[in-house]
Short mmCIF file of C-alpha atoms and ligand atoms in Angstrom, two decimals:
data_model
loop_
_atom_site.label_atom_id
_atom_site.label_comp_id
_atom_site.label_asym_id
_atom_site.label_seq_id
_atom_site.Cartn_x
_atom_site.Cartn_y
_atom_site.Cartn_z
CA UNK A 1 -15.48 -10.57 63.68
CA UNK A 2 -13.14 -7.60 63.83
CA UNK A 3 -12.84 -5.20 60.89
CA UNK A 4 -9.17 -3.67 59.67
CA UNK A 5 -9.37 0.00 59.15
CA UNK A 6 -9.29 -0.35 55.67
CA UNK A 7 -12.41 -3.21 56.20
CA UNK A 8 -13.39 -1.06 57.03
CA UNK A 9 -14.15 2.19 54.94
CA UNK A 10 -13.85 -0.59 51.71
CA UNK A 11 -18.02 -1.39 53.52
CA UNK A 12 -18.29 2.27 53.82
CA UNK A 13 -18.97 2.00 49.75
CA UNK A 14 -20.80 -1.27 49.56
CA UNK A 15 -24.20 0.94 50.75
CA UNK A 16 -26.25 2.98 49.00
CA UNK A 17 -25.66 6.63 51.85
CA UNK A 18 -27.44 9.64 50.21
CA UNK A 19 -25.18 12.89 51.14
CA UNK A 20 -25.33 16.41 49.90
CA UNK A 21 -23.16 19.47 50.62
CA UNK A 22 -22.52 22.54 49.18
CA UNK A 23 -26.70 21.98 47.36
CA UNK A 24 -25.06 19.27 45.85
CA UNK A 25 -25.32 15.21 45.74
CA UNK A 26 -22.24 13.96 46.57
CA UNK A 27 -21.92 10.80 44.89
CA UNK A 28 -18.57 9.43 45.56
CA UNK A 29 -18.84 10.70 49.35
CA UNK A 30 -15.63 8.00 50.95
CA UNK A 31 -12.89 10.17 48.76
CA UNK A 32 -14.09 12.96 49.06
CA UNK A 33 -11.99 15.57 50.62
CA UNK A 34 -14.21 17.36 52.90
CA UNK A 35 -15.67 14.55 54.24
CA UNK A 36 -12.64 11.79 54.03
CA UNK A 37 -11.00 13.20 57.33
CA UNK A 38 -14.24 12.19 59.76
CA UNK A 39 -14.05 8.54 57.74
CA UNK A 40 -10.14 8.39 59.05
CA UNK A 41 -11.23 9.55 62.38
CA UNK A 42 -13.45 6.37 62.98
CA UNK A 43 -11.04 3.97 61.27
CA UNK A 44 -8.66 4.82 64.55
CA UNK A 45 -10.75 3.24 66.23
CA UNK A 46 -10.63 0.03 64.24
CA UNK A 47 -7.08 0.76 64.10
CA UNK A 48 -6.36 0.31 67.93
CA UNK A 49 -8.29 -2.59 68.27
CA UNK A 50 -6.20 -4.61 66.32
CA UNK A 51 -2.60 -2.92 67.07
CA UNK A 52 -1.19 -4.52 70.55
CA UNK A 53 -0.24 -2.18 72.03
CA UNK A 54 -3.66 -1.06 72.54
CA UNK A 55 -6.04 -4.28 72.07
CA UNK A 56 -6.45 -4.94 75.61
CA UNK A 57 -8.29 -1.41 76.63
CA UNK A 58 -10.14 -0.91 72.94
CA UNK A 59 -11.63 -4.64 73.00
CA UNK A 60 -13.64 -6.34 75.09
CA UNK A 61 -15.45 -9.84 75.92
CA UNK A 62 -19.19 -9.53 74.42
CA UNK A 63 -21.51 -10.36 77.46
CA UNK A 64 -23.62 -11.90 74.25
CA UNK A 65 -22.05 -13.90 72.51
CA UNK A 66 -18.86 -14.23 74.20
CA UNK A 67 -16.30 -12.94 71.14
CA UNK A 68 -13.94 -10.50 71.16
CA UNK A 69 -15.88 -7.42 69.89
CA UNK A 70 -14.87 -3.44 69.52
CA UNK A 71 -15.25 -2.06 72.91
CA UNK A 72 -16.80 0.50 71.02
CA UNK A 73 -20.04 -2.14 70.34
CA UNK A 74 -19.53 -3.17 74.11
CA UNK A 75 -21.89 -3.45 76.91
CA UNK A 76 -20.89 -2.02 80.22
CA UNK A 77 -19.95 -5.49 82.47
CA UNK A 78 -18.15 -3.42 85.90
CA UNK A 79 -17.15 0.31 86.45
CA UNK A 80 -14.44 -1.24 85.45
CA UNK A 81 -15.65 -2.02 81.85
CA UNK A 82 -17.04 2.11 82.87
CA UNK A 83 -13.83 3.57 83.39
CA UNK A 84 -11.64 1.27 80.11
CA UNK A 85 -14.31 3.33 78.13
CA UNK A 86 -12.95 6.87 79.05
CA UNK A 87 -9.58 6.04 79.03
CA UNK A 88 -10.00 3.95 75.49
CA UNK A 89 -11.70 7.77 74.66
CA UNK A 90 -8.76 9.44 76.02
CA UNK A 91 -6.35 7.40 73.18
CA UNK A 92 -8.71 8.01 70.67
CA UNK A 93 -8.85 11.79 71.46
CA UNK A 94 -5.06 12.44 72.12
CA UNK A 95 -4.41 10.08 68.44
CA UNK A 96 -6.85 12.21 66.33
CA UNK A 97 -6.87 16.11 67.75
CA UNK A 98 -10.99 14.71 66.80
CA UNK A 99 -14.58 13.72 66.95
CA UNK A 100 -13.75 10.10 66.73
CA UNK A 101 -17.73 9.77 66.18
CA UNK A 102 -18.01 6.58 67.44
CA UNK A 103 -19.05 6.88 71.26
CA UNK A 104 -22.41 7.81 69.83
CA UNK A 105 -23.83 4.44 68.50
CA UNK A 106 -21.46 2.97 72.01
CA UNK A 107 -23.80 5.29 73.96
CA UNK A 108 -27.13 4.73 72.46
CA UNK A 109 -26.62 0.95 72.69
CA UNK A 110 -25.87 0.73 76.99
CA UNK A 111 -29.04 3.28 76.89
CA UNK A 112 -31.53 1.79 75.01
CA UNK A 113 -30.51 -2.19 76.05
CA UNK A 114 -31.79 -1.09 79.98
CA UNK A 115 -34.20 1.53 79.31
CA UNK A 116 -35.84 -1.65 76.54
CA UNK A 117 -35.86 -4.64 79.56
CA UNK A 118 -37.88 -1.93 81.60
CA UNK A 119 -40.59 -1.68 78.98
CA UNK A 120 -40.79 -4.74 78.01
CA UNK A 121 -41.38 -5.36 82.38
CA UNK A 122 -44.13 -2.92 82.65
CA UNK A 123 -45.78 -4.17 79.62
CA UNK A 124 -44.80 -6.93 77.53
CA UNK A 125 -42.93 -5.69 74.22
CA UNK A 126 -40.69 -7.68 72.55
CA UNK A 127 -38.30 -4.28 72.33
CA UNK A 128 -35.05 -6.24 74.03
CA UNK A 129 -35.14 -8.92 72.21
CA UNK A 130 -35.13 -7.35 69.08
CA UNK A 131 -32.71 -4.91 70.65
CA UNK A 132 -30.54 -7.80 71.76
CA UNK A 133 -30.73 -9.23 68.12
CA UNK A 134 -29.03 -6.64 66.31
CA UNK A 135 -26.94 -5.38 69.12
CA UNK A 136 -25.61 -9.29 68.40
CA UNK A 137 -25.43 -8.35 64.76
CA UNK A 138 -23.13 -4.72 65.60
CA UNK A 139 -21.05 -6.70 67.80
CA UNK A 140 -20.61 -9.65 65.15
CA UNK A 141 -20.73 -7.52 62.02
CA UNK A 142 -18.17 -4.59 64.07
CA UNK A 143 -20.11 -1.85 62.30
CA UNK A 144 -20.55 1.71 63.23
CA UNK A 145 -23.72 2.39 64.53
CA UNK A 146 -24.90 6.66 64.98
CA UNK A 147 -26.85 7.81 68.05
CA UNK A 148 -29.52 10.03 66.91
CA UNK A 149 -31.39 12.07 69.30
CA UNK A 150 -31.77 15.35 68.53
CA UNK A 151 -34.98 16.91 67.20
CA UNK A 152 -34.78 20.39 65.18
CA UNK A 153 -37.44 21.29 67.72
CA UNK A 154 -39.18 23.92 65.90
CA UNK A 155 -40.64 26.66 68.60
CA UNK A 156 -39.66 26.03 72.25
CA UNK A 157 -42.24 26.78 74.07
CA UNK A 158 -45.14 23.84 72.18
CA UNK A 159 -45.02 20.41 73.03
CA UNK A 160 -43.82 17.87 69.93
CA UNK A 161 -47.69 17.35 69.46
CA UNK A 162 -48.64 20.90 69.00
CA UNK A 163 -46.00 21.96 66.74
CA UNK A 164 -47.08 23.62 63.61
CA UNK A 165 -45.03 21.54 61.66
CA UNK A 166 -45.35 18.25 63.64
CA UNK A 167 -42.09 16.89 61.99
CA UNK A 168 -39.68 19.33 63.83
CA UNK A 169 -39.97 15.69 66.43
CA UNK A 170 -39.32 11.72 64.61
CA UNK A 171 -42.19 10.63 65.14
CA UNK A 172 -44.13 7.75 63.47
CA UNK A 173 -46.12 8.14 61.10
CA UNK A 174 -48.11 4.79 60.41
CA UNK A 175 -48.31 2.43 62.03
CA UNK A 176 -48.76 -1.31 60.51
CA UNK A 177 -48.80 -4.84 60.71
CA UNK A 178 -44.89 -5.62 59.84
CA UNK A 179 -43.79 -2.04 61.22
CA UNK A 180 -43.77 1.83 61.14
CA UNK A 181 -43.25 4.09 58.80
CA UNK A 182 -41.79 7.64 60.74
CA UNK A 183 -41.15 10.71 59.05
CA UNK A 184 -38.92 13.79 60.50
CA UNK A 185 -35.39 14.52 61.15
CA UNK A 186 -32.16 14.47 63.37
CA UNK A 187 -30.15 17.69 63.17
CA UNK A 188 -25.85 17.68 64.16
CA UNK A 189 -25.48 14.31 64.08
CA UNK A 190 -21.61 13.12 64.68
CA UNK A 191 -20.29 10.50 62.87
CA UNK A 192 -23.48 9.88 60.28
CA UNK A 193 -22.57 9.63 57.46
CA UNK A 194 -19.57 6.65 58.20
CA UNK A 195 -21.92 4.93 60.24
CA UNK A 196 -23.31 1.63 58.65
CA UNK A 197 -26.87 1.67 60.62
CA UNK A 198 -28.18 4.38 62.87
CA UNK A 199 -30.69 3.93 66.35
CA UNK A 200 -32.95 6.99 66.10
CA UNK A 201 -34.03 7.73 69.92
CA UNK A 202 -36.65 10.82 70.49
CA UNK A 203 -34.86 13.85 72.12
CA UNK A 204 -36.44 14.84 75.74
CA UNK A 205 -39.12 12.85 77.74
CA UNK A 206 -42.82 13.12 76.58
CA UNK A 207 -46.58 12.77 77.23
CA UNK A 208 -49.72 11.09 76.71
CA UNK A 209 -50.19 13.81 73.36
CA UNK A 210 -46.84 13.35 72.10
CA UNK A 211 -47.17 9.41 71.94
CA UNK A 212 -46.13 9.10 68.20
CA UNK A 213 -43.42 10.97 68.61
CA UNK A 214 -42.54 8.98 71.97
CA UNK A 215 -39.84 6.34 69.32
CA UNK A 216 -37.15 4.12 69.59
CA UNK A 217 -35.50 2.53 66.12
CA UNK A 218 -32.53 0.97 64.57
CA UNK A 219 -32.44 1.59 60.05
CA UNK A 220 -29.50 1.47 58.16
CA UNK A 221 -28.49 4.23 56.92
CA UNK A 222 -28.73 3.91 53.60
CA UNK A 223 -32.35 3.27 53.87
CA UNK A 224 -34.77 4.05 51.59
CA UNK A 225 -36.98 7.30 52.36
CA UNK A 226 -33.58 8.49 54.13
CA UNK A 227 -30.79 11.19 53.74
CA UNK A 228 -28.07 13.31 55.11
CA UNK A 229 -27.04 17.35 54.41
CA UNK A 230 -23.55 17.44 55.60
CA UNK A 231 -22.97 20.26 58.88
CA UNK A 232 -20.15 22.54 57.39
CA UNK A 233 -17.55 23.66 59.41
CA UNK A 234 -15.41 26.85 59.31
CA UNK A 235 -11.89 27.01 57.58
CA UNK A 236 -13.34 23.22 55.74
CA UNK A 237 -13.12 24.44 52.03
CA UNK A 238 -9.26 24.27 52.35
CA UNK A 239 -9.76 21.35 52.00
CA UNK A 240 -10.75 21.23 49.12
CA UNK A 241 -7.05 23.51 47.93
CA UNK A 242 -4.15 21.99 46.52
CA UNK A 243 -0.72 21.47 48.25
CA UNK A 244 -2.76 22.72 51.49
CA UNK A 245 -2.47 20.43 53.92
CA UNK A 246 0.10 22.42 56.77
CA UNK A 247 -2.29 25.21 56.77
CA UNK A 248 -5.15 22.65 57.84
CA UNK A 249 -3.37 22.25 61.11
CA UNK A 250 -4.55 18.16 61.05
CA UNK A 251 -4.84 16.84 57.50
CA UNK A 252 -6.06 13.22 58.24
CA UNK A 253 -9.02 13.43 60.95
CA UNK A 254 -11.55 15.31 61.69
CA UNK A 255 -15.29 15.61 63.20
CA UNK A 256 -18.63 14.79 61.29
CA UNK A 257 -22.66 16.74 61.37
CA UNK A 258 -25.21 16.16 59.52
CA UNK A 259 -28.82 16.92 59.62
CA UNK A 260 -30.39 13.47 58.85
CA UNK A 261 -33.94 12.78 57.27
CA UNK A 262 -35.93 10.44 57.85
CA UNK A 263 -38.45 10.88 54.44
CA UNK A 264 -41.21 8.61 55.53
CA UNK A 265 -38.40 5.99 56.60
CA UNK A 266 -40.41 1.53 56.61
CA UNK A 267 -38.59 0.74 59.71
CA UNK A 268 -39.93 -2.79 60.22
CA UNK A 269 -40.55 -4.91 63.78
CA UNK A 270 -37.84 -6.34 64.46
CA UNK A 271 -36.02 -2.81 65.12
CA UNK A 272 -38.88 -1.14 66.96
CA UNK A 273 -37.91 -0.11 70.21
CA UNK A 274 -39.86 2.30 71.78
CA UNK A 275 -43.39 2.96 69.87
CA UNK A 276 -45.49 4.59 72.05
CA UNK A 277 -44.95 3.90 75.53
CA UNK A 278 -44.32 7.66 75.86
CA UNK A 279 -43.11 7.87 79.88
CA UNK A 280 -39.71 6.32 78.68
CA UNK A 281 -38.53 8.54 76.25
CA UNK A 282 -37.10 10.51 79.33
CA UNK A 283 -35.88 7.11 81.03
CA UNK A 284 -33.07 6.70 77.51
CA UNK A 285 -32.56 10.60 77.43
CA UNK A 286 -31.65 10.65 80.15
CA UNK A 287 -29.49 7.60 80.48
CA UNK A 288 -27.85 7.91 76.86
CA UNK A 289 -26.91 11.69 77.48
CA UNK A 290 -25.55 10.57 81.05
CA UNK A 291 -22.78 8.54 79.38
CA UNK A 292 -22.57 10.91 76.83
CA UNK A 293 -21.64 13.07 79.67
CA UNK A 294 -19.06 10.58 80.83
CA UNK A 295 -17.78 9.96 77.21
CA UNK A 296 -17.03 14.26 77.01
CA UNK A 297 -14.54 13.09 79.98
CA UNK A 298 -12.58 11.21 77.74
CA UNK A 299 -12.60 12.58 74.48
CA UNK A 300 -11.92 16.33 74.87
CA UNK A 301 -9.28 15.32 77.58
CA UNK A 302 -7.64 12.88 75.01
CA UNK A 303 -7.37 16.37 72.39
CA UNK A 304 -6.74 19.11 75.16
CA UNK A 305 -3.80 16.70 75.89
CA UNK A 306 -2.54 17.80 71.96
CA UNK A 307 -3.17 21.18 72.41
CA UNK A 308 -1.14 21.04 75.66
CA UNK A 309 1.67 19.83 73.77
CA UNK A 310 0.77 22.29 70.71
CA UNK A 311 0.73 24.99 72.71
CA UNK A 312 4.03 23.99 75.63
CA UNK A 313 6.33 23.18 71.40
CA UNK A 314 4.03 26.43 70.18
CA UNK A 315 6.82 28.49 72.92
CA UNK A 316 9.96 26.41 72.44
CA UNK A 317 9.87 27.05 68.79
CA UNK A 318 9.74 31.32 70.25
CA UNK A 319 12.65 30.32 72.88
CA UNK A 320 9.71 31.25 75.51
CA UNK A 321 9.85 28.17 76.98
CA UNK A 322 11.63 29.40 80.10
CA UNK A 323 9.38 31.78 80.80
CA UNK A 324 7.24 31.63 84.31
CA UNK A 325 4.83 32.89 82.62
CA UNK A 326 4.58 30.00 79.84
CA UNK A 327 5.13 27.28 82.50
CA UNK A 328 2.46 28.70 84.77
CA UNK A 329 -0.26 28.32 80.91
CA UNK A 330 1.36 25.09 81.41
CA UNK A 331 0.85 24.19 84.39
CA UNK A 332 -3.56 25.74 84.91
CA UNK A 333 -3.58 24.01 81.12
CA UNK A 334 -3.37 20.33 83.15
CA UNK A 335 -5.00 20.77 85.95
CA UNK A 336 -7.77 22.01 84.35
CA UNK A 337 -7.94 18.92 81.64
CA UNK A 338 -6.76 16.32 84.42
CA UNK A 339 -9.76 18.07 86.72
CA UNK A 340 -12.18 16.98 83.87
CA UNK A 341 -10.47 13.48 83.23
CA UNK A 342 -11.01 12.98 87.29
CA UNK A 343 -15.04 14.42 86.58
CA UNK A 344 -14.66 11.24 83.36
CA UNK A 345 -13.59 8.95 86.25
CA UNK A 346 -15.18 9.18 89.52
CA UNK A 347 -18.88 9.27 87.46
CA UNK A 348 -17.50 5.65 86.52
CA UNK A 349 -15.95 4.73 89.51
CA UNK A 350 -19.61 5.42 91.15
CA UNK A 351 -21.32 3.57 88.58
CA UNK A 352 -23.69 0.65 88.81
CA UNK A 353 -25.78 -2.16 87.23
CA UNK A 354 -29.37 -1.92 85.68
CA UNK A 355 -31.96 -4.10 86.16
CA UNK A 356 -31.01 -5.63 82.83
CA UNK A 357 -27.41 -6.37 84.03
CA UNK A 358 -25.21 -3.93 82.22
CA UNK A 359 -24.02 -1.04 84.39
CA UNK A 360 -25.23 2.64 84.16
CA UNK A 361 -22.74 6.27 85.04
CA UNK A 362 -23.20 8.23 88.60
CA UNK A 363 -26.13 10.28 86.73
CA UNK A 364 -25.26 13.81 88.84
CA UNK A 365 -21.44 13.22 88.68
CA UNK A 366 -21.81 12.44 84.93
CA UNK A 367 -23.91 15.90 84.45
CA UNK A 368 -21.51 17.12 86.68
CA UNK A 369 -18.58 16.36 84.38
CA UNK A 370 -20.35 18.04 81.63
CA UNK A 371 -20.90 20.87 83.17
CA UNK A 372 -16.98 21.51 83.24
CA UNK A 373 -16.59 20.61 80.23
CA UNK A 374 -18.43 23.49 78.40
CA UNK A 375 -16.18 24.98 80.61
CA UNK A 376 -12.58 24.91 80.73
CA UNK A 377 -12.05 23.20 77.25
CA UNK A 378 -12.54 27.00 76.58
CA UNK A 379 -10.13 28.51 79.17
CA UNK A 380 -7.72 25.61 77.32
CA UNK A 381 -7.83 27.21 74.22
CA UNK A 382 -7.52 30.79 75.83
CA UNK A 383 -4.49 30.14 77.57
CA UNK A 384 -3.21 27.83 73.74
CA UNK A 385 -3.57 31.01 72.17
CA UNK A 386 -2.37 33.17 74.61
CA UNK A 387 0.71 31.24 74.42
CA UNK A 388 0.22 30.61 70.49
CA UNK A 389 0.59 33.85 69.48
CA UNK A 390 -1.32 36.31 66.97
CA UNK A 391 0.48 34.90 64.36
CA UNK A 392 -1.27 31.35 64.45
CA UNK A 393 -4.52 33.41 62.82
CA UNK A 394 -1.97 36.25 60.84
CA UNK A 395 1.24 33.86 59.77
CA UNK A 396 1.19 33.69 54.96
CA UNK A 397 -0.45 30.81 53.73
CA UNK A 398 1.53 27.31 52.78
CA UNK A 399 1.59 28.42 49.05
CA UNK A 400 3.28 30.97 50.18
CA UNK A 401 5.92 29.60 51.02
CA UNK A 402 6.42 27.64 49.00
CA UNK A 403 6.35 29.92 46.55
CA UNK A 404 9.40 30.93 43.34
CA UNK A 405 8.28 33.94 43.05
CA UNK A 406 11.28 36.73 43.30
CA UNK A 407 10.02 39.78 45.18
CA UNK A 408 12.34 41.09 46.71
CA UNK A 409 15.01 43.74 45.67
CA UNK A 410 17.39 40.83 45.31
CA UNK A 411 15.22 38.73 43.56
CA UNK A 412 14.21 36.94 46.93
CA UNK A 413 11.59 34.73 46.19
CA UNK A 414 8.01 34.99 49.01
CA UNK A 415 8.74 32.18 50.09
CA UNK A 416 12.62 32.90 51.03
CA UNK A 417 10.90 35.77 52.78
CA UNK A 418 8.34 34.40 54.66
CA UNK A 419 11.10 31.62 55.83
CA UNK A 420 13.10 34.62 57.21
CA UNK A 421 11.15 37.52 58.23
CA UNK A 422 9.01 33.58 60.57
CA UNK A 423 12.02 32.02 61.80
CA UNK A 424 12.25 31.94 65.88
CA UNK A 425 14.72 30.05 67.38
CA UNK A 426 17.11 27.58 66.29
CA UNK A 427 15.42 24.47 67.08
CA UNK A 428 12.56 24.36 64.60
CA UNK A 429 12.41 25.58 61.43
CA UNK A 430 9.79 27.71 59.69
CA UNK A 431 7.99 25.05 58.87
CA UNK A 432 7.76 23.42 62.79
CA UNK A 433 6.79 26.31 63.48
CA UNK A 434 4.17 27.12 60.97
CA UNK A 435 2.62 23.53 61.37
CA UNK A 436 2.11 23.56 65.11
CA UNK A 437 0.46 27.40 64.91
CA UNK A 438 -1.79 25.99 62.91
CA UNK A 439 -2.89 22.43 64.55
CA UNK A 440 -3.40 24.98 67.77
CA UNK A 441 -6.07 26.73 64.54
CA UNK A 442 -7.66 23.92 64.17
CA UNK A 443 -8.43 22.83 67.42
CA UNK A 444 -9.14 26.13 68.62
CA UNK A 445 -10.75 27.67 65.60
CA UNK A 446 -10.78 25.92 62.67
CA UNK A 447 -12.79 22.17 61.68
CA UNK A 448 -11.69 20.46 65.22
CA UNK A 449 -12.90 23.39 67.20
CA UNK A 450 -16.26 22.44 65.72
CA UNK A 451 -15.63 19.12 68.27
CA UNK A 452 -13.74 20.94 71.08
CA UNK A 453 -15.00 23.82 71.86
CA UNK A 454 -18.59 24.20 70.29
CA UNK A 455 -18.98 20.92 71.15
CA UNK A 456 -17.82 21.39 74.62
CA UNK A 457 -20.40 23.54 75.12
CA UNK A 458 -23.32 22.30 73.48
CA UNK A 459 -22.36 18.30 72.28
CA UNK A 460 -24.45 15.86 74.98
CA UNK A 461 -26.35 18.64 75.96
CA UNK A 462 -26.04 22.19 76.46
CA UNK A 463 -25.34 23.36 80.18
CA UNK A 464 -28.91 23.96 80.73
CA UNK A 465 -29.67 20.55 80.30
CA UNK A 466 -27.09 19.77 83.24
CA UNK A 467 -27.71 22.35 85.67
CA UNK A 468 -31.69 20.53 86.18
CA UNK A 469 -29.90 16.92 86.45
CA UNK A 470 -27.64 18.92 88.76
CA UNK A 471 -30.85 20.13 90.19
CA UNK A 472 -32.69 16.95 90.25
CA UNK A 473 -29.60 14.88 91.61
CA UNK A 474 -28.27 17.12 93.96
CA UNK A 475 -30.27 16.63 97.15
CA UNK A 476 -30.38 19.73 98.56
CA UNK A 477 -33.52 18.56 101.55
CA UNK A 478 -31.21 15.66 102.36
CA UNK A 479 -28.09 18.96 102.47
CA UNK A 480 -31.07 21.01 103.87
CA UNK A 481 -31.18 18.48 106.72
CA UNK A 482 -27.55 18.00 107.98
CA UNK A 483 -27.61 21.32 108.03
CA UNK A 484 -30.71 21.51 110.66
CA UNK A 485 -28.46 17.91 112.46
CA UNK A 486 -25.16 20.36 113.10
CA UNK A 487 -26.95 23.49 114.25
CA UNK A 488 -29.31 22.21 116.32
CA UNK A 489 -32.36 22.87 114.77
CA UNK A 490 -35.38 20.50 115.81
FE1 SF4 B 1 -17.01 10.46 71.40
FE2 SF4 B 1 -16.71 12.54 72.25
FE3 SF4 B 1 -17.54 13.16 69.58
FE4 SF4 B 1 -19.41 12.42 71.40
S1 SF4 B 1 -18.23 14.09 70.22
S2 SF4 B 1 -18.36 11.17 69.26
S3 SF4 B 1 -17.24 11.14 73.14
S4 SF4 B 1 -15.77 11.97 70.50
FE1 FE B 2 -20.26 15.15 70.39
#
């Protein structure tokens, strides 16, 4: 059954998720002003699935149950599905101007489904069945699942088993008849607090000595021994100020990252998807990262659409919309943004079926997609800031625009003074101008910059991770053979 957005929020209240922020436990984290925008953002993935205009894109027929499910919990059955995934993410980015968090679970589902099939084939384990049963529950109950991959990693020069503190990589602490006990942490986990469950995966390829670190499993977000420490964002405490919604730029939506700690969490056998078959850790990572690198060709493009629109509005409000350099900058921003979309669509179109039957994206093209994402949003941000002008970072607060305090020679209030000096083209009010500039600030430098800028660099793997994949997949030997043939080199 599809949940409504409201039901999703109510479902979170039933969890005993342990959340800490600013050194304290947050009891009612669902209504906390800093956390709530990120919950609203995930809620959009439920609301759009109920909307007749978008439900075709937002839902799919489950390959496991035949029921209609949210596309965020779907196993892609075709290249059409892969493309629809990217289109759905662009739509959600357009509606939230933020990271809507639910994709990490979707990408984990598709990676784990095909990988567990191949592990079972080699070892006769029961991971694929375990995983299918878990996913059926997720699909039927319409749950949000965090796909947790990135370990703290400690000294990057050392393998997991060589770390002085083994907890820097999630690992199996104890093997029992009925399950395993895991210990460690996952860093910068997108949407972890807002998720009902977590799928934990290894962070990198592993060798035999690291086999206790080659572990994948599912566990409820409020499992005993599990807790989260909230990651703060630029300008986050603005959300605590009264009457500052204009200053927020995007008062409704935001992303969320947290440090997730597994402080001896017991995982029953039925939720284990990998426990020591170390040579498959790399496969899980490569597939998950591939899907998530495809994802960015949708979500970041959607946020880019909002930013381009905001820049065009800012130009209009300044009365500068007819200047040829402004038009050219908007063209350039559009060109860059659509190039990213081309990459997301291309790696989907070139997708292929896995042995388990779900569809995998083209790995080379997905890595090219994400490599461009580490660059183009920065250029789009630069152009948006160029068009917006310095006022986006120097203008007074909403409280000043609202102030009745008389300060002028003739008793003018602070509000009147601000409105007088920040008035621009007659097509807009100063409030409208403020709003759009704050939105640009939010996406380029504020809370949403976590999701649009820095996440473009490091999310789904930092640039070097893609370059390694591009090197592996780029077939330089094949290209050398082409050159030899043309040049007549025997
Ligand atoms: Fe989804 Fe993009 Fe956020 Fe990743 S960064 S969870 S793909 S919205
Ligand atoms: Fe991300």
